[in-house]
Amino acid sequence: EKHPCAISSFDRMTSAVKGKQVVVFLDYDGTLSPIVNDPDRAFMSDPMRSAVREVARLFPTAIISGRSRDKVHEFVKLDEVYYAGSHGMDIMGPPALHLKSYDGKYQTNTIDDKGNETTLYQPAKEYLPSIKKILKELKRRACDVPGAFVEDNMFCISVHYRHVLDEDYGTLEEIIGEVVSEYSSSFHLTRGKKVMEIRPSIQWNKGNALLYLLQTLGFSDSANVLPIYIGDDKTDEDAFKVLRVRGEGYPIIVSSVPRETSASHSLRDTSEVLSFLVRLAAWGEDALS
């Protein structure tokens, strides 16, 4: 009742467009790909890839993930979308002149592998030397805990414990706590689905990444844009809150069980995400024809 299904509410949702530009933002794990036991095998299906491609052909589309940007691109394999990795701390976005509301030292105009002009925005790049040290220490110490997997996501480090026995979890948590405490002035620990993450302590998250991309796309004015954000994890709540505060668009949570969220609508799982994207592409084709 609080978060109606985005599929059954689709007609009402699209009736609010009224000439506005739809912009689509998507999480990856748990949204475009099911949560799996092995993070390196979080593959998206061909139908999902096709649906995302069709949506991106019609509307500006970005994937904002906790994974490294390069890793998400390897999974998605689409050049039609923009990518923001490390919870938005590594953004490959559209060409942009210096935006006065963002520090220019973090922004680099570059050319991608296809020869297209893009802008790279990395607000945590001065933390990279420390991240490498933390990563090395965690890999050395976490290997003593069976089932623990340390993942390098460039600007953040993910420690997966889905395969860690309950009796070993406390040991792993203690190791991570000790390592993070050595860098407590610059890094902090966050938690997700069977994962702990070490992230730079900067005021930047998926919500900030969403705002940055909207601005570089030319949609700073909330009157002419309707953003849709689909995600399943706690970190997506930052983006949901941004849309709530702006009073525009649709934050959609992917969850099979009710939970506290700032989303306005819901989808149960990745199969419903696929259905929603297919319907969005079909609607967009008609609306723009």
Tab-separated table of C-alpha atoms in Angstrom:
chain	number	residue	atom	x	y	z
A	1	GLU	CA	0.000	0.000	0.000
A	2	LYS	CA	2.823	2.419	0.819
A	3	HIS	CA	4.942	1.429	-2.169
A	4	PRO	CA	2.637	0.279	-4.983
A	5	CYS	CA	3.950	-1.926	-7.771
A	6	ALA	CA	5.601	0.153	-10.483
A	7	ILE	CA	4.170	-2.148	-13.155
A	8	SER	CA	0.524	-1.894	-12.092
A	9	SER	CA	1.037	1.861	-11.543
A	10	PHE	CA	2.771	2.344	-14.887
A	11	ASP	CA	-0.010	4.226	-16.702
A	12	ARG	CA	-0.443	6.652	-13.824
A	13	MET	CA	3.303	7.171	-13.543
A	14	THR	CA	3.780	7.951	-17.227
A	15	SER	CA	0.798	10.300	-17.261
A	16	ALA	CA	2.932	12.650	-15.132
A	17	VAL	CA	5.555	13.025	-17.875
A	18	LYS	CA	3.660	15.652	-19.900
A	19	GLY	CA	6.551	16.690	-22.124
A	20	LYS	CA	9.258	16.207	-19.506
A	21	GLN	CA	12.479	14.381	-20.297
A	22	VAL	CA	12.630	10.935	-18.717
A	23	VAL	CA	16.086	10.046	-17.352
A	24	VAL	CA	16.703	6.512	-16.075
A	25	PHE	CA	19.101	5.492	-13.287
A	26	LEU	CA	19.739	1.844	-12.426
A	27	ASP	CA	21.622	-0.030	-9.744
A	28	TYR	CA	23.312	-3.241	-10.915
A	29	ASP	CA	23.501	-6.074	-8.347
A	30	GLY	CA	20.027	-7.131	-7.242
A	31	THR	CA	18.447	-4.894	-9.868
A	32	LEU	CA	19.779	-5.815	-13.304
A	33	SER	CA	21.395	-9.016	-12.050
A	34	PRO	CA	20.205	-11.350	-9.301
A	35	ILE	CA	22.218	-11.485	-6.089
A	36	VAL	CA	24.526	-14.487	-6.451
A	37	ASN	CA	26.906	-16.369	-4.184
A	38	ASP	CA	29.946	-15.475	-6.289
A	39	PRO	CA	30.179	-11.695	-6.949
A	40	ASP	CA	32.334	-12.340	-10.017
A	41	ARG	CA	29.437	-14.258	-11.599
A	42	ALA	CA	26.735	-11.609	-11.232
A	43	PHE	CA	25.885	-11.764	-14.926
A	44	MET	CA	22.878	-10.015	-16.416
A	45	SER	CA	20.680	-11.937	-18.845
A	46	ASP	CA	20.542	-11.210	-22.562
A	47	PRO	CA	16.879	-10.103	-22.326
A	48	MET	CA	17.826	-7.658	-19.550
A	49	ARG	CA	20.718	-6.293	-21.604
A	50	SER	CA	18.401	-5.877	-24.580
A	51	ALA	CA	15.831	-4.044	-22.442
A	52	VAL	CA	18.438	-1.671	-21.006
A	53	ARG	CA	19.771	-1.021	-24.517
A	54	GLU	CA	16.280	-0.126	-25.762
A	55	VAL	CA	15.622	2.162	-22.793
A	56	ALA	CA	18.991	3.884	-23.304
A	57	ARG	CA	18.202	4.387	-26.985
A	58	LEU	CA	15.142	6.400	-25.992
A	59	PHE	CA	16.143	8.067	-22.730
A	60	PRO	CA	19.428	9.129	-21.114
A	61	THR	CA	20.354	6.141	-18.917
A	62	ALA	CA	23.013	5.637	-16.249
A	63	ILE	CA	24.033	2.709	-14.075
A	64	ILE	CA	25.154	3.698	-10.556
A	65	SER	CA	26.778	0.808	-8.720
A	66	GLY	CA	28.967	0.040	-5.751
A	67	ARG	CA	31.150	-2.021	-8.078
A	68	SER	CA	34.096	-0.473	-9.871
A	69	ARG	CA	33.068	1.328	-13.032
A	70	ASP	CA	35.164	-0.937	-15.251
A	71	LYS	CA	33.705	-4.075	-13.678
A	72	VAL	CA	30.113	-2.928	-14.206
A	73	HIS	CA	30.919	-2.094	-17.817
A	74	GLU	CA	32.320	-5.612	-18.266
A	75	PHE	CA	29.042	-7.060	-16.977
A	76	VAL	CA	26.692	-4.749	-18.889
A	77	LYS	CA	28.629	-4.475	-22.162
A	78	LEU	CA	26.656	-1.467	-23.398
A	79	ASP	CA	28.196	1.763	-24.674
A	80	GLU	CA	24.801	3.453	-24.795
A	81	VAL	CA	24.667	4.074	-21.053
A	82	TYR	CA	26.681	6.181	-18.611
A	83	TYR	CA	28.492	4.433	-15.762
A	84	ALA	CA	29.092	5.518	-12.180
A	85	GLY	CA	31.093	3.051	-10.087
A	86	SER	CA	32.201	2.970	-6.453
A	87	HIS	CA	28.816	4.315	-5.261
A	88	GLY	CA	29.136	7.254	-7.639
A	89	MET	CA	32.746	8.179	-6.806
A	90	ASP	CA	33.878	7.269	-10.335
A	91	ILE	CA	31.601	8.716	-13.021
A	92	MET	CA	32.050	8.471	-16.771
A	93	GLY	CA	29.424	10.906	-17.967
A	94	PRO	CA	28.498	13.093	-20.923
A	95	PRO	CA	30.849	15.838	-22.138
A	96	ALA	CA	30.695	18.734	-19.710
A	97	LEU	CA	32.352	22.079	-19.325
A	98	HIS	CA	33.547	22.918	-15.836
A	99	LEU	CA	30.516	22.964	-13.556
A	100	LYS	CA	30.965	25.748	-11.026
A	101	SER	CA	29.098	23.764	-8.378
A	102	TYR	CA	31.718	20.969	-8.606
A	103	ASP	CA	35.458	21.130	-7.965
A	104	GLY	CA	37.205	21.178	-11.326
A	105	LYS	CA	40.243	19.329	-10.027
A	106	TYR	CA	38.154	16.138	-9.899
A	107	GLN	CA	36.847	16.515	-13.432
A	108	THR	CA	38.716	15.419	-16.579
A	109	ASN	CA	37.507	15.684	-20.155
A	110	THR	CA	38.646	12.600	-22.023
A	111	ILE	CA	38.000	10.310	-24.994
A	112	ASP	CA	36.603	6.825	-24.454
A	113	ASP	CA	37.564	3.622	-26.292
A	114	LYS	CA	35.046	4.365	-29.052
A	115	GLY	CA	36.441	7.850	-29.692
A	116	ASN	CA	33.567	9.648	-27.966
A	117	GLU	CA	34.183	12.715	-25.821
A	118	THR	CA	33.288	12.080	-22.171
A	119	THR	CA	33.858	13.584	-18.748
A	120	LEU	CA	35.445	11.638	-15.912
A	121	TYR	CA	34.515	12.823	-12.422
A	122	GLN	CA	36.326	11.263	-9.434
A	123	PRO	CA	35.780	13.215	-6.189
A	124	ALA	CA	37.788	10.735	-4.087
A	125	LYS	CA	40.862	10.284	-6.252
A	126	GLU	CA	43.310	11.624	-3.636
A	127	TYR	CA	42.306	8.654	-1.451
A	128	LEU	CA	43.616	6.068	-3.935
A	129	PRO	CA	47.065	5.596	-2.292
A	130	SER	CA	45.426	4.871	1.095
A	131	ILE	CA	42.839	2.598	-0.527
A	132	LYS	CA	45.618	0.499	-2.045
A	133	LYS	CA	47.270	0.134	1.375
A	134	ILE	CA	43.972	-0.866	3.032
A	135	LEU	CA	43.233	-3.327	0.233
A	136	LYS	CA	46.619	-4.998	0.617
A	137	GLU	CA	46.225	-5.293	4.395
A	138	LEU	CA	42.672	-6.645	4.177
A	139	LYS	CA	43.586	-9.261	1.586
A	140	ARG	CA	46.504	-10.386	3.752
A	141	ARG	CA	44.454	-10.700	6.935
A	142	ALA	CA	41.026	-11.739	5.612
A	143	CYS	CA	42.491	-14.784	3.880
A	144	ASP	CA	42.623	-16.390	7.343
A	145	VAL	CA	38.800	-16.391	7.433
A	146	PRO	CA	37.374	-19.195	5.240
A	147	GLY	CA	34.830	-17.937	2.721
A	148	ALA	CA	35.736	-14.240	2.982
A	149	PHE	CA	36.222	-12.444	-0.336
A	150	VAL	CA	37.826	-8.997	-0.624
A	151	GLU	CA	36.815	-7.106	-3.771
A	152	ASP	CA	38.659	-4.083	-5.146
A	153	ASN	CA	36.070	-1.576	-6.377
A	154	MET	CA	38.650	1.145	-7.015
A	155	PHE	CA	37.337	3.859	-4.706
A	156	CYS	CA	35.855	1.509	-2.137
A	157	ILE	CA	36.650	-1.975	-0.868
A	158	SER	CA	33.967	-4.634	-0.452
A	159	VAL	CA	34.396	-7.577	1.906
A	160	HIS	CA	31.841	-10.277	1.056
A	161	TYR	CA	30.918	-12.783	3.768
A	162	ARG	CA	28.079	-14.782	2.193
A	163	HIS	CA	30.232	-17.921	2.450
A	164	VAL	CA	31.632	-17.190	5.905
A	165	LEU	CA	30.400	-19.475	8.698
A	166	ASP	CA	28.506	-17.809	11.544
A	167	GLU	CA	31.204	-18.779	14.018
A	168	ASP	CA	33.867	-17.047	11.867
A	169	TYR	CA	31.928	-13.855	11.201
A	170	GLY	CA	33.031	-12.195	14.453
A	171	THR	CA	36.688	-12.781	13.569
A	172	LEU	CA	36.217	-11.201	10.142
A	173	GLU	CA	34.355	-8.236	11.607
A	174	GLU	CA	37.157	-7.714	14.130
A	175	ILE	CA	39.814	-7.786	11.397
A	176	ILE	CA	37.961	-5.219	9.314
A	177	GLY	CA	37.351	-3.014	12.340
A	178	GLU	CA	41.037	-3.031	13.255
A	179	VAL	CA	42.133	-2.143	9.732
A	180	VAL	CA	39.569	0.651	9.348
A	181	SER	CA	40.459	2.088	12.775
A	182	GLU	CA	43.957	2.847	11.492
A	183	TYR	CA	42.384	5.129	8.883
A	184	SER	CA	39.356	6.308	10.876
A	185	SER	CA	39.978	9.968	10.058
A	186	SER	CA	39.578	9.343	6.332
A	187	PHE	CA	37.517	6.152	5.919
A	188	HIS	CA	34.393	4.586	7.357
A	189	LEU	CA	32.586	1.248	7.257
A	190	THR	CA	29.157	0.687	5.707
A	191	ARG	CA	27.069	-2.477	5.388
A	192	GLY	CA	24.987	-4.002	2.630
A	193	LYS	CA	23.632	-7.425	1.710
A	194	LYS	CA	26.217	-9.866	3.137
A	195	VAL	CA	28.937	-7.294	2.507
A	196	MET	CA	30.914	-4.742	4.501
A	197	GLU	CA	32.441	-1.835	2.614
A	198	ILE	CA	35.263	0.556	3.411
A	199	ARG	CA	34.646	3.926	1.831
A	200	PRO	CA	36.324	7.350	1.888
A	201	SER	CA	34.630	9.710	4.343
A	202	ILE	CA	33.544	12.304	1.825
A	203	GLN	CA	30.125	13.840	1.327
A	204	TRP	CA	29.404	11.847	-1.792
A	205	ASN	CA	27.034	8.974	-2.499
A	206	LYS	CA	24.648	7.673	-5.137
A	207	GLY	CA	22.366	10.642	-4.564
A	208	ASN	CA	25.182	13.076	-5.328
A	209	ALA	CA	26.049	11.054	-8.426
A	210	LEU	CA	22.438	11.283	-9.605
A	211	LEU	CA	22.461	15.075	-9.192
A	212	TYR	CA	25.818	15.394	-10.949
A	213	LEU	CA	24.608	13.381	-13.927
A	214	LEU	CA	21.368	15.336	-14.161
A	215	GLN	CA	23.370	18.568	-14.252
A	216	THR	CA	25.844	17.360	-16.874
A	217	LEU	CA	22.922	16.113	-18.973
A	218	GLY	CA	21.426	19.606	-18.810
A	219	PHE	CA	18.525	18.847	-16.474
A	220	SER	CA	19.303	20.927	-13.400
A	221	ASP	CA	15.812	22.417	-13.594
A	222	SER	CA	13.416	19.969	-11.968
A	223	ALA	CA	10.542	21.391	-13.992
A	224	ASN	CA	11.622	19.741	-17.228
A	225	VAL	CA	12.852	16.317	-16.125
A	226	LEU	CA	11.355	13.151	-14.683
A	227	PRO	CA	14.048	10.861	-13.230
A	228	ILE	CA	13.406	7.181	-12.532
A	229	TYR	CA	15.794	5.416	-10.145
A	230	ILE	CA	15.593	1.648	-9.589
A	231	GLY	CA	17.692	-0.010	-6.875
A	232	ASP	CA	17.565	-2.666	-4.188
A	233	ASP	CA	20.194	-1.855	-1.551
A	234	LYS	CA	20.656	0.516	1.377
A	235	THR	CA	23.045	2.648	-0.643
A	236	ASP	CA	20.275	3.353	-3.158
A	237	GLU	CA	18.298	5.088	-0.415
A	238	ASP	CA	20.555	8.139	-0.852
A	239	ALA	CA	19.305	8.483	-4.420
A	240	PHE	CA	15.710	7.806	-3.364
A	241	LYS	CA	15.949	10.639	-0.834
A	242	VAL	CA	17.251	13.060	-3.456
A	243	LEU	CA	14.200	12.446	-5.638
A	244	ARG	CA	11.917	12.781	-2.625
A	245	VAL	CA	13.472	16.126	-1.663
A	246	ARG	CA	13.294	17.416	-5.224
A	247	GLY	CA	9.669	16.330	-5.357
A	248	GLU	CA	10.075	14.815	-8.789
A	249	GLY	CA	10.470	11.458	-10.459
A	250	TYR	CA	10.029	7.929	-9.189
A	251	PRO	CA	12.371	6.159	-6.755
A	252	ILE	CA	11.622	2.429	-7.109
A	253	ILE	CA	12.871	-0.184	-4.647
A	254	VAL	CA	13.484	-3.803	-5.677
A	255	SER	CA	12.436	-5.988	-2.747
A	256	SER	CA	10.294	-9.070	-2.213
A	257	VAL	CA	9.496	-8.090	1.388
A	258	PRO	CA	8.182	-4.815	2.859
A	259	ARG	CA	10.845	-2.625	4.475
A	260	GLU	CA	11.498	0.962	5.451
A	261	THR	CA	12.439	2.954	2.382
A	262	SER	CA	12.259	6.396	0.808
A	263	ALA	CA	11.096	4.832	-2.463
A	264	SER	CA	7.653	5.661	-3.799
A	265	HIS	CA	7.091	2.436	-5.741
A	266	SER	CA	8.367	-1.140	-5.730
A	267	LEU	CA	9.293	-4.111	-7.879
A	268	ARG	CA	9.685	-7.578	-6.349
A	269	ASP	CA	12.744	-8.881	-8.181
A	270	THR	CA	14.881	-8.642	-11.302
A	271	SER	CA	12.191	-10.300	-13.433
A	272	GLU	CA	9.818	-7.456	-12.565
A	273	VAL	CA	12.596	-4.949	-13.284
A	274	LEU	CA	12.879	-6.523	-16.731
A	275	SER	CA	9.121	-6.288	-17.274
A	276	PHE	CA	9.122	-2.637	-16.210
A	277	LEU	CA	12.023	-1.724	-18.512
A	278	VAL	CA	10.444	-3.530	-21.469
A	279	ARG	CA	7.210	-1.657	-20.876
A	280	LEU	CA	9.062	1.654	-20.454
A	281	ALA	CA	10.840	1.134	-23.777
A	282	ALA	CA	7.576	0.270	-25.538
A	283	TRP	CA	5.879	3.331	-24.058
A	284	GLY	CA	8.814	5.544	-25.015
A	285	GLU	CA	8.757	4.258	-28.588
A	286	ASP	CA	5.106	5.252	-28.908
A	287	ALA	CA	5.507	8.542	-27.071
A	288	LEU	CA	8.446	9.674	-29.187
A	289	SER	CA	7.119	8.471	-32.543
